[in-house]
XYZ file of C-alpha atoms in Angstrom:
555
model
C -36.050 -22.436 26.138
C -39.154 -21.466 24.934
C -38.774 -17.985 24.604
C -35.594 -18.481 22.212
C -37.384 -20.457 20.072
C -40.394 -17.481 19.720
C -38.358 -14.709 19.548
C -36.779 -16.147 16.547
C -32.961 -15.934 17.237
C -32.386 -19.434 18.861
C -29.192 -20.032 19.433
C -28.562 -22.511 16.895
C -24.696 -23.493 17.721
C -24.792 -27.064 14.910
C -24.692 -24.019 12.376
C -21.602 -22.276 14.002
C -19.653 -25.193 14.516
C -21.227 -25.795 10.320
C -19.895 -22.609 9.638
C -16.518 -22.773 11.373
C -16.226 -26.007 10.058
C -16.610 -25.021 6.940
C -14.109 -22.307 6.510
C -11.791 -23.920 7.893
C -12.045 -26.666 5.645
C -11.689 -24.787 2.558
C -8.464 -22.237 4.623
C -7.367 -25.696 5.210
C -7.869 -26.579 0.764
C -6.461 -23.090 -0.365
C -3.619 -23.363 1.926
C -2.969 -26.820 0.451
C -3.466 -25.080 -3.324
C -1.166 -22.547 -3.092
C 1.332 -24.646 -1.407
C 1.213 -26.472 -4.138
C 0.816 -24.085 -6.869
C 4.707 -22.390 -6.126
C 5.675 -25.568 -5.593
C 5.333 -26.014 -9.515
C 5.901 -22.438 -9.598
C 9.497 -22.509 -7.922
C 10.305 -25.457 -9.825
C 9.020 -24.503 -13.117
C 11.545 -21.339 -12.904
C 14.097 -23.314 -11.757
C 13.568 -24.933 -15.051
C 12.775 -21.329 -17.081
C 14.914 -19.006 -15.011
C 18.238 -20.454 -16.288
C 17.905 -18.830 -19.744
C 17.870 -15.189 -17.625
C 20.833 -17.165 -16.129
C 22.800 -17.508 -19.135
C 22.279 -13.864 -20.279
C 23.680 -12.417 -17.344
C 26.762 -14.710 -17.839
C 26.938 -13.637 -21.702
C 26.074 -10.329 -21.698
C 29.769 -10.075 -20.964
C 31.151 -12.123 -23.853
C 28.711 -10.441 -26.594
C 29.706 -7.372 -25.687
C 32.961 -8.907 -26.421
C 31.993 -9.875 -29.951
C 29.696 -7.564 -31.362
C 31.937 -4.403 -30.024
C 35.166 -4.154 -28.761
C 36.202 -6.695 -31.350
C 34.852 -5.727 -34.488
C 37.490 -2.148 -33.232
C 40.385 -4.064 -35.155
C 38.941 -2.939 -38.761
C 39.159 0.772 -37.538
C 43.065 0.189 -37.735
C 42.943 -0.054 -41.842
C 45.479 -2.779 -40.592
C 47.662 -0.851 -39.382
C 48.738 -2.303 -35.801
C 51.782 -2.649 -35.533
C 52.952 -5.849 -32.318
C 53.285 -1.797 -29.540
C 49.225 -0.510 -30.844
C 48.040 -4.252 -31.068
C 49.444 -4.853 -27.369
C 47.905 -1.799 -25.699
C 44.600 -3.605 -27.261
C 45.125 -7.015 -26.199
C 46.318 -5.867 -22.888
C 42.603 -3.610 -22.144
C 40.899 -6.864 -23.865
C 42.469 -8.590 -21.257
C 41.610 -6.711 -18.645
C 37.719 -6.606 -19.451
C 37.224 -9.392 -20.664
C 38.832 -11.609 -18.324
C 37.897 -15.422 -20.279
C 40.280 -14.290 -23.372
C 43.066 -15.757 -22.161
C 45.986 -15.339 -25.270
C 45.695 -13.714 -28.728
C 47.862 -14.137 -30.871
C 48.517 -10.881 -34.092
C 49.183 -11.229 -37.458
C 50.744 -9.057 -38.955
C 50.057 -9.163 -42.623
C 49.508 -8.605 -46.095
C 48.164 -8.773 -49.145
C 50.394 -8.124 -52.455
C 50.568 -8.866 -55.782
C 53.421 -11.304 -55.630
C 54.035 -14.764 -54.324
C 54.761 -15.367 -50.177
C 57.114 -17.971 -48.959
C 54.675 -17.781 -45.612
C 50.396 -17.370 -46.631
C 48.776 -18.428 -49.913
C 48.705 -17.880 -53.343
C 45.944 -17.292 -55.443
C 46.487 -16.951 -58.854
C 48.733 -13.313 -58.546
C 47.103 -12.574 -54.861
C 49.534 -13.404 -52.212
C 48.393 -12.832 -48.467
C 51.075 -13.980 -45.964
C 52.490 -12.944 -42.399
C 55.163 -10.505 -41.827
C 55.581 -10.934 -38.348
C 53.393 -13.009 -35.484
C 53.253 -11.584 -31.966
C 51.380 -13.570 -29.038
C 49.994 -11.421 -25.349
C 48.444 -12.802 -22.859
C 48.795 -12.969 -19.074
C 51.293 -15.320 -18.390
C 53.185 -14.491 -21.472
C 57.464 -14.427 -21.682
C 59.260 -11.545 -22.970
C 61.086 -14.006 -25.471
C 58.111 -15.831 -26.847
C 56.154 -12.945 -27.552
C 58.014 -13.054 -31.101
C 56.561 -16.117 -32.907
C 58.036 -15.461 -36.624
C 59.512 -12.244 -38.368
C 59.751 -12.896 -41.903
C 64.187 -12.684 -41.406
C 63.763 -15.130 -38.344
C 60.811 -18.116 -38.375
C 62.267 -20.096 -36.072
C 61.042 -22.827 -37.527
C 57.047 -21.559 -36.997
C 55.181 -22.583 -39.221
C 51.379 -19.830 -40.233
C 49.129 -22.844 -38.407
C 45.442 -23.552 -39.956
C 44.107 -20.330 -38.272
C 46.232 -18.384 -41.140
C 44.971 -20.960 -43.886
C 41.541 -20.699 -43.213
C 41.133 -17.097 -42.844
C 43.205 -16.646 -45.796
C 40.981 -19.872 -47.866
C 37.975 -17.841 -46.178
C 39.300 -14.354 -47.512
C 40.428 -15.935 -51.457
C 36.823 -17.440 -52.030
C 35.239 -13.877 -50.768
C 36.748 -12.185 -53.133
C 36.267 -14.735 -55.430
C 32.324 -13.991 -55.522
C 32.465 -10.801 -54.990
C 29.801 -8.285 -57.386
C 31.952 -4.905 -57.589
C 29.284 -3.766 -58.307
C 27.182 -3.887 -55.023
C 27.694 -3.169 -51.636
C 28.478 -5.789 -49.033
C 26.411 -5.479 -46.593
C 28.218 -5.541 -42.688
C 26.969 -8.918 -41.079
C 27.685 -10.396 -44.317
C 31.334 -8.330 -43.697
C 31.324 -10.181 -40.732
C 30.846 -12.650 -41.230
C 33.198 -13.554 -44.270
C 36.162 -12.530 -42.249
C 36.102 -13.830 -39.076
C 36.141 -17.317 -37.880
C 34.267 -18.793 -34.749
C 35.288 -22.604 -33.550
C 35.110 -24.345 -30.250
C 37.431 -21.545 -27.816
C 38.606 -19.815 -30.147
C 37.839 -16.731 -32.556
C 39.259 -15.553 -35.419
C 38.619 -11.876 -36.909
C 40.404 -10.436 -40.207
C 39.804 -5.874 -39.718
C 37.036 -6.295 -42.637
C 39.765 -4.544 -46.453
C 38.237 -1.298 -47.258
C 35.621 -1.586 -50.986
C 38.069 0.211 -53.230
C 41.010 -2.435 -51.189
C 38.322 -5.340 -52.276
C 38.359 -4.457 -56.025
C 41.802 -4.360 -55.779
C 41.740 -7.445 -54.266
C 39.209 -9.335 -57.163
C 42.069 -7.841 -59.926
C 44.894 -9.854 -58.197
C 43.424 -12.768 -59.045
C 42.940 -12.422 -62.528
C 46.226 -10.592 -63.642
C 49.309 -8.971 -61.878
C 48.972 -5.016 -61.988
C 51.757 -3.453 -63.236
C 52.114 -1.481 -59.341
C 53.395 -3.407 -57.092
C 51.056 -2.093 -53.991
C 51.116 -4.017 -50.488
C 47.936 -3.345 -48.327
C 48.708 -3.796 -44.714
C 46.355 -6.744 -42.963
C 45.460 -7.607 -39.408
C 43.988 -10.355 -38.682
C 43.998 -11.997 -34.489
C 43.014 -15.190 -33.129
C 41.605 -15.072 -29.473
C 41.899 -17.595 -27.206
C 39.044 -18.017 -25.316
C 38.742 -20.351 -21.884
C 34.780 -20.884 -20.669
C 36.682 -21.381 -17.223
C 36.537 -17.944 -16.392
C 33.083 -17.106 -17.681
C 31.703 -14.971 -14.361
C 28.210 -16.777 -14.021
C 25.808 -13.948 -12.523
C 23.070 -15.867 -10.220
C 20.342 -13.364 -9.798
C 18.047 -15.919 -8.310
C 21.387 -17.554 -5.062
C 17.961 -18.159 -3.413
C 17.237 -20.570 -6.142
C 20.500 -21.870 -7.997
C 22.201 -22.949 -5.313
C 24.910 -24.000 -7.121
C 25.611 -22.860 -10.684
C 28.914 -23.905 -13.162
C 30.487 -24.700 -16.771
C 30.937 -27.786 -18.246
C 32.182 -29.318 -21.222
C 28.517 -30.297 -22.716
C 28.985 -34.186 -22.237
C 29.165 -34.052 -19.136
C 27.429 -35.675 -16.593
C 27.327 -36.287 -12.576
C 27.680 -39.608 -10.942
C 25.439 -38.358 -8.352
C 22.013 -39.014 -10.074
C 20.339 -38.938 -6.759
C 16.744 -37.551 -6.259
C 18.106 -35.751 -3.340
C 19.567 -32.662 -5.874
C 17.165 -30.562 -9.080
C 19.198 -30.626 -12.184
C 18.955 -28.547 -15.117
C 21.383 -27.527 -18.316
C 21.681 -24.611 -21.347
C 24.025 -24.573 -23.820
C 26.343 -21.741 -23.258
C 26.748 -19.862 -27.574
C 29.564 -18.860 -30.079
C 32.769 -20.016 -28.501
C 31.635 -21.191 -25.788
C 29.721 -24.012 -27.611
C 31.385 -26.822 -26.093
C 30.349 -26.216 -22.658
C 27.147 -25.233 -20.712
C 25.871 -23.724 -17.882
C 25.059 -26.582 -14.836
C 22.392 -25.519 -12.676
C 22.172 -27.684 -9.844
C 20.314 -26.996 -5.934
C 19.141 -29.439 -2.747
C 15.440 -29.859 -2.734
C 15.975 -28.354 0.776
C 17.321 -25.911 -0.593
C 14.827 -25.146 -3.060
C 11.521 -26.027 -0.205
C 12.953 -22.627 1.676
C 12.272 -20.726 -2.094
C 9.394 -22.561 -1.649
C 7.956 -21.357 1.161
C 9.491 -17.708 0.778
C 6.175 -17.415 -2.566
C 4.469 -19.437 -0.130
C 4.403 -17.436 3.553
C 2.983 -14.070 1.368
C 0.475 -16.387 0.089
C -0.824 -18.367 3.151
C -0.502 -14.542 5.155
C -2.927 -13.521 2.601
C -5.052 -16.658 2.733
C -4.359 -16.007 6.987
C -5.655 -12.862 6.540
C -9.451 -13.399 4.743
C -9.551 -16.168 7.434
C -9.395 -13.890 10.137
C -11.765 -11.842 8.826
C -14.365 -14.322 8.299
C -13.612 -15.531 11.367
C -15.065 -12.250 12.886
C -17.587 -10.996 10.914
C -18.850 -15.055 12.148
C -18.722 -13.862 14.902
C -19.876 -10.570 14.778
C -22.774 -11.895 13.167
C -23.050 -14.212 16.824
C -22.217 -11.351 18.773
C -24.961 -9.578 17.716
C -27.636 -11.969 16.609
C -26.917 -12.936 20.988
C -27.757 -9.175 21.743
C -30.611 -8.677 19.966
C -31.527 -12.257 21.279
C -30.721 -11.275 25.082
C -32.551 -7.904 24.503
C -35.542 -8.990 23.524
C -36.314 -11.183 26.476
C -34.856 -8.596 28.158
C -37.461 -6.082 26.289
C -39.940 -8.986 27.110
C -39.365 -9.660 30.276
C -40.434 -6.138 31.017
C -43.180 -5.350 29.040
C -44.327 -8.685 30.843
C -43.300 -7.383 34.433
C -44.945 -4.165 33.596
C -47.533 -5.307 33.033
C -47.392 -7.491 36.058
C -47.106 -4.194 37.717
C -49.807 -2.777 36.377
C -52.369 -5.231 36.409
C -51.775 -5.541 40.414
C -52.490 -2.014 41.644
C -55.309 -1.631 38.403
C -56.659 -5.784 39.886
C -56.782 -4.280 43.773
C -58.129 -0.778 42.530
C -61.402 -2.246 40.794
C -62.082 -5.134 43.802
C -62.177 -2.065 45.498
C -64.191 -0.117 43.254
C -66.261 -2.959 42.155
C -67.180 -3.375 45.915
C -67.347 -0.248 46.917
C -70.172 0.159 43.901
C -72.388 -3.934 45.129
C -72.730 -2.794 48.817
C -75.072 -1.111 50.236
C -73.723 0.700 52.934
C -70.426 0.655 54.187
C -69.338 1.116 57.510
C -67.037 4.355 58.493
C -64.088 1.910 58.928
C -64.097 0.119 55.778
C -64.677 3.740 53.906
C -61.756 3.947 55.200
C -59.749 0.734 54.087
C -60.709 0.999 51.243
C -59.739 4.313 50.841
C -56.407 4.310 51.865
C -56.177 0.709 49.361
C -56.907 3.008 46.224
C -54.744 5.822 47.680
C -51.828 2.748 48.118
C -52.883 1.966 44.470
C -53.163 4.421 43.061
C -49.432 5.658 43.843
C -47.963 2.962 43.576
C -48.827 3.293 39.199
C -48.091 6.834 39.638
C -44.892 6.249 41.430
C -43.934 3.546 38.482
C -45.176 6.212 35.190
C -42.647 8.950 36.994
C -39.463 6.141 36.619
C -40.514 5.896 33.549
C -41.020 9.600 32.564
C -37.944 10.698 34.619
C -35.560 7.882 33.749
C -36.197 8.546 29.929
C -36.296 12.416 30.355
C -32.459 12.241 31.620
C -31.285 9.415 29.634
C -32.778 12.903 26.831
C -31.142 14.944 29.007
C -34.191 16.810 28.846
C -35.227 18.492 32.327
C -32.856 20.137 33.993
C -31.135 20.243 37.348
C -32.130 22.504 40.270
C -30.064 23.482 42.486
C -31.322 23.855 45.815
C -29.217 24.237 49.872
C -29.897 20.496 51.564
C -29.178 19.830 54.975
C -27.477 16.018 54.844
C -28.663 14.981 57.997
C -32.286 15.910 57.885
C -32.437 14.321 54.254
C -31.182 11.125 55.731
C -33.540 11.235 58.479
C -36.243 11.508 56.196
C -34.838 8.383 54.073
C -34.900 6.285 57.024
C -38.165 6.960 58.053
C -39.679 6.889 54.870
C -38.556 3.569 54.037
C -38.887 2.290 58.817
C -42.798 3.609 58.607
C -43.029 1.530 55.470
C -41.600 -1.006 56.463
C -40.985 -1.306 59.607
C -38.631 -4.796 60.215
C -36.057 -2.448 58.048
C -33.455 -1.456 59.850
C -30.992 2.047 58.932
C -28.012 3.379 60.185
C -26.145 6.508 59.247
C -22.976 8.221 59.321
C -22.758 11.448 58.448
C -18.718 14.091 58.247
C -17.525 16.301 56.786
C -19.565 18.888 55.991
C -23.426 19.711 56.739
C -25.383 20.704 53.834
C -23.901 20.980 49.899
C -26.085 21.943 46.791
C -27.489 19.612 44.927
C -31.275 18.930 42.663
C -32.984 17.062 45.565
C -36.071 15.547 44.301
C -33.633 13.631 42.041
C -30.737 12.472 44.717
C -34.778 10.998 47.143
C -34.950 8.998 44.035
C -31.885 7.358 43.765
C -31.754 7.343 47.744
C -35.142 5.758 47.686
C -33.283 3.425 44.900
C -31.014 2.317 46.160
C -32.410 1.928 50.135
C -35.860 -0.271 48.757
C -32.714 -2.270 46.689
C -31.616 -3.459 49.962
C -34.494 -4.543 51.743
C -35.458 -5.919 49.068
C -33.091 -8.233 48.923
C -32.013 -9.158 51.065
C -33.110 -11.993 53.984
C -35.640 -11.395 56.128
C -33.844 -11.406 59.084
C -31.086 -9.182 57.531
C -32.585 -6.568 56.505
C -30.508 -4.490 57.351
C -28.742 -0.754 55.467
C -25.938 1.732 56.949
C -25.742 4.659 54.932
C -22.389 7.198 55.274
C -22.298 10.625 53.746
C -18.742 11.770 54.051
C -16.474 14.966 52.247
C -13.573 13.202 50.895
C -11.340 15.329 49.462
C -13.357 18.228 47.991
C -16.172 15.431 47.216
C -19.378 13.495 48.518
C -18.732 10.173 48.606
C -22.107 8.781 49.582
C -22.354 4.691 50.627
C -24.741 1.962 50.804
C -23.133 -1.081 52.797
C -26.415 -4.098 52.979
C -26.038 -7.739 54.188
C -28.136 -9.264 51.884
C -27.940 -12.037 49.276
C -25.520 -9.860 47.306
C -23.842 -10.151 43.809
C -22.302 -13.096 41.427
C -19.510 -11.461 40.494
C -20.225 -11.651 36.573
C -22.792 -9.853 36.724
C -21.708 -7.331 38.184
C -21.136 -5.137 34.616
C -24.457 -6.545 33.975
C -26.332 -4.820 36.726
C -26.647 -0.986 35.302
C -27.891 -2.314 32.457
C -31.622 -1.757 30.878
C -33.819 -3.538 31.325
C -31.134 -6.028 33.635
C -32.473 -8.325 36.261
C -30.544 -10.592 38.474
C -33.351 -14.810 38.057
C -33.256 -15.972 41.991
C -35.405 -16.137 44.355
C -35.885 -12.819 45.517
C -36.662 -11.680 41.841
C -39.147 -13.242 39.578
C -41.916 -11.300 40.319
C -42.463 -6.628 41.090
C -39.374 -5.667 38.370
C -38.833 -4.439 35.369
C -34.587 -4.029 36.121
C -35.106 -0.066 35.229
C -34.018 0.612 39.155
C -29.983 0.321 38.847
C -30.360 2.036 35.189
C -32.234 4.394 36.645
C -29.768 4.591 39.783
C -26.943 5.655 37.020
C -28.572 8.326 35.014
C -29.002 10.327 37.620
C -25.614 9.991 39.249
C -24.073 10.430 35.327
C -26.863 12.917 35.021
C -25.378 14.621 38.174
C -22.108 14.456 36.773
C -21.040 12.570 39.729
C -19.971 8.866 39.060
C -21.376 5.459 40.590
C -19.379 2.108 41.822
C -20.253 -0.841 43.493
C -18.826 -3.776 45.518
C -19.963 -7.178 46.163
C -20.092 -10.701 47.813
C -22.510 -14.100 48.240
C -24.403 -13.908 51.008
C -22.584 -11.347 52.636
C -23.841 -8.052 50.858
C -23.668 -5.313 48.148
C -21.769 -1.898 49.086
C -22.840 0.912 46.739
C -20.192 4.280 46.407
C -21.644 6.624 45.282
C -19.650 10.395 44.272
C -20.410 13.286 43.819
C -19.087 17.139 42.724
C -18.912 18.966 46.710
C -21.808 22.838 45.701
C -20.252 22.552 41.483
């Protein structure tokens, strides 16, 4: 732990937990605010979207009122029962809310009429009256004629329009041209469920009508005027629900309608219908559980984005923590490497220095002492040279700075040489071998020797005193060379197997306190890769370890 504090890579778990907690709180708070926003947005839409529903629902009525109904004026008063019937048929077909049409085939003349309106010398009355629409029987189509009144009275619809006509004509300024909007307003009457429309007279006809009020004209001209009364049914309006997930039910209700059920389980809103439907309204209802579906439908994309941001923040936090952790481990490995390398250099240097001081301070040395000090100096110099050579070779191989020298190697002689070298160095080291399938192969003997020496040295170093045994096998299997180094050592924990080939990595155990810089197996890995092979390991604690090396045969 002292190392962690000095290294600057101290694990601060409280800081990690604080980051996660704060990020999670921010995420939960964001979700809460997003849900509140979604709820208010949908509840606001429940109130505001009714305008769009109204516009879509009333669109056919507006088309009928603004475009279809004025077509009556195109006939200039010369509609008869047959053409009027056809005209009404198209209206009923395209506008189902028109339930019935009453057609007044009327005349304006300078002679008084019995049925209609007489003002001054202007008279306006019907010649005949018809009714058209679904469910009208044939014998009920014609309601009135000058020769067959059947007791039918002209009624308020005709009289009301006649009165508007007379007032308009009486106040008409013939020097000016009335606007189309002014004409349309004065020649139509809009009431609840009913629209009365009189075809708009030509300007010349209006001038004659004005003269008729004041005096009797010499001519006995008769002017045709067609008037239609459209009976409307608001309940036959087709409601276009453009927001089916928002409005569970939409219905046409009387303007005075109040529901019996006023529980809080439902949301309600309404909007009045215009024009001839002004006594009605669109009534919108949705249960709160139904609205929740729309709220969640609106909320989920926002929540998904927030979750993505939350995940990214956690990932960034994890990557920062992982990098700091890796840096901490790398610093520790490098720290251990420097310490161990210093120790590896310091020990032989100290021995050399002591031997040199003894030689220098001694007045005379016997032949035995000279041989002893010479052997000590030679061995320690070999240690220094071997360590420097390993570091240099590792760097050269890692950077591909050397070339592979290909020579023919007799595998039996090569393995026996390795065994002899290590048994001389360690007399208590028992090494056996097995060779099958080949005698010689092409390889770099120096690199192969370094590989064998490192694995043999590891087998000796990490084995108990009574189990310092190594079995080396070399076989040609399916065109490749397979070397196995099986010892009876202390083994490697499963959780460390993936790390043993990393630079500067050392397993902490009683055999590895001093004298290792963590380069041996990493060097073996680089050697095998450089030789275009692969190395794997399997191990059991206190049972032993086996390294398997696969190399190309005479490649």
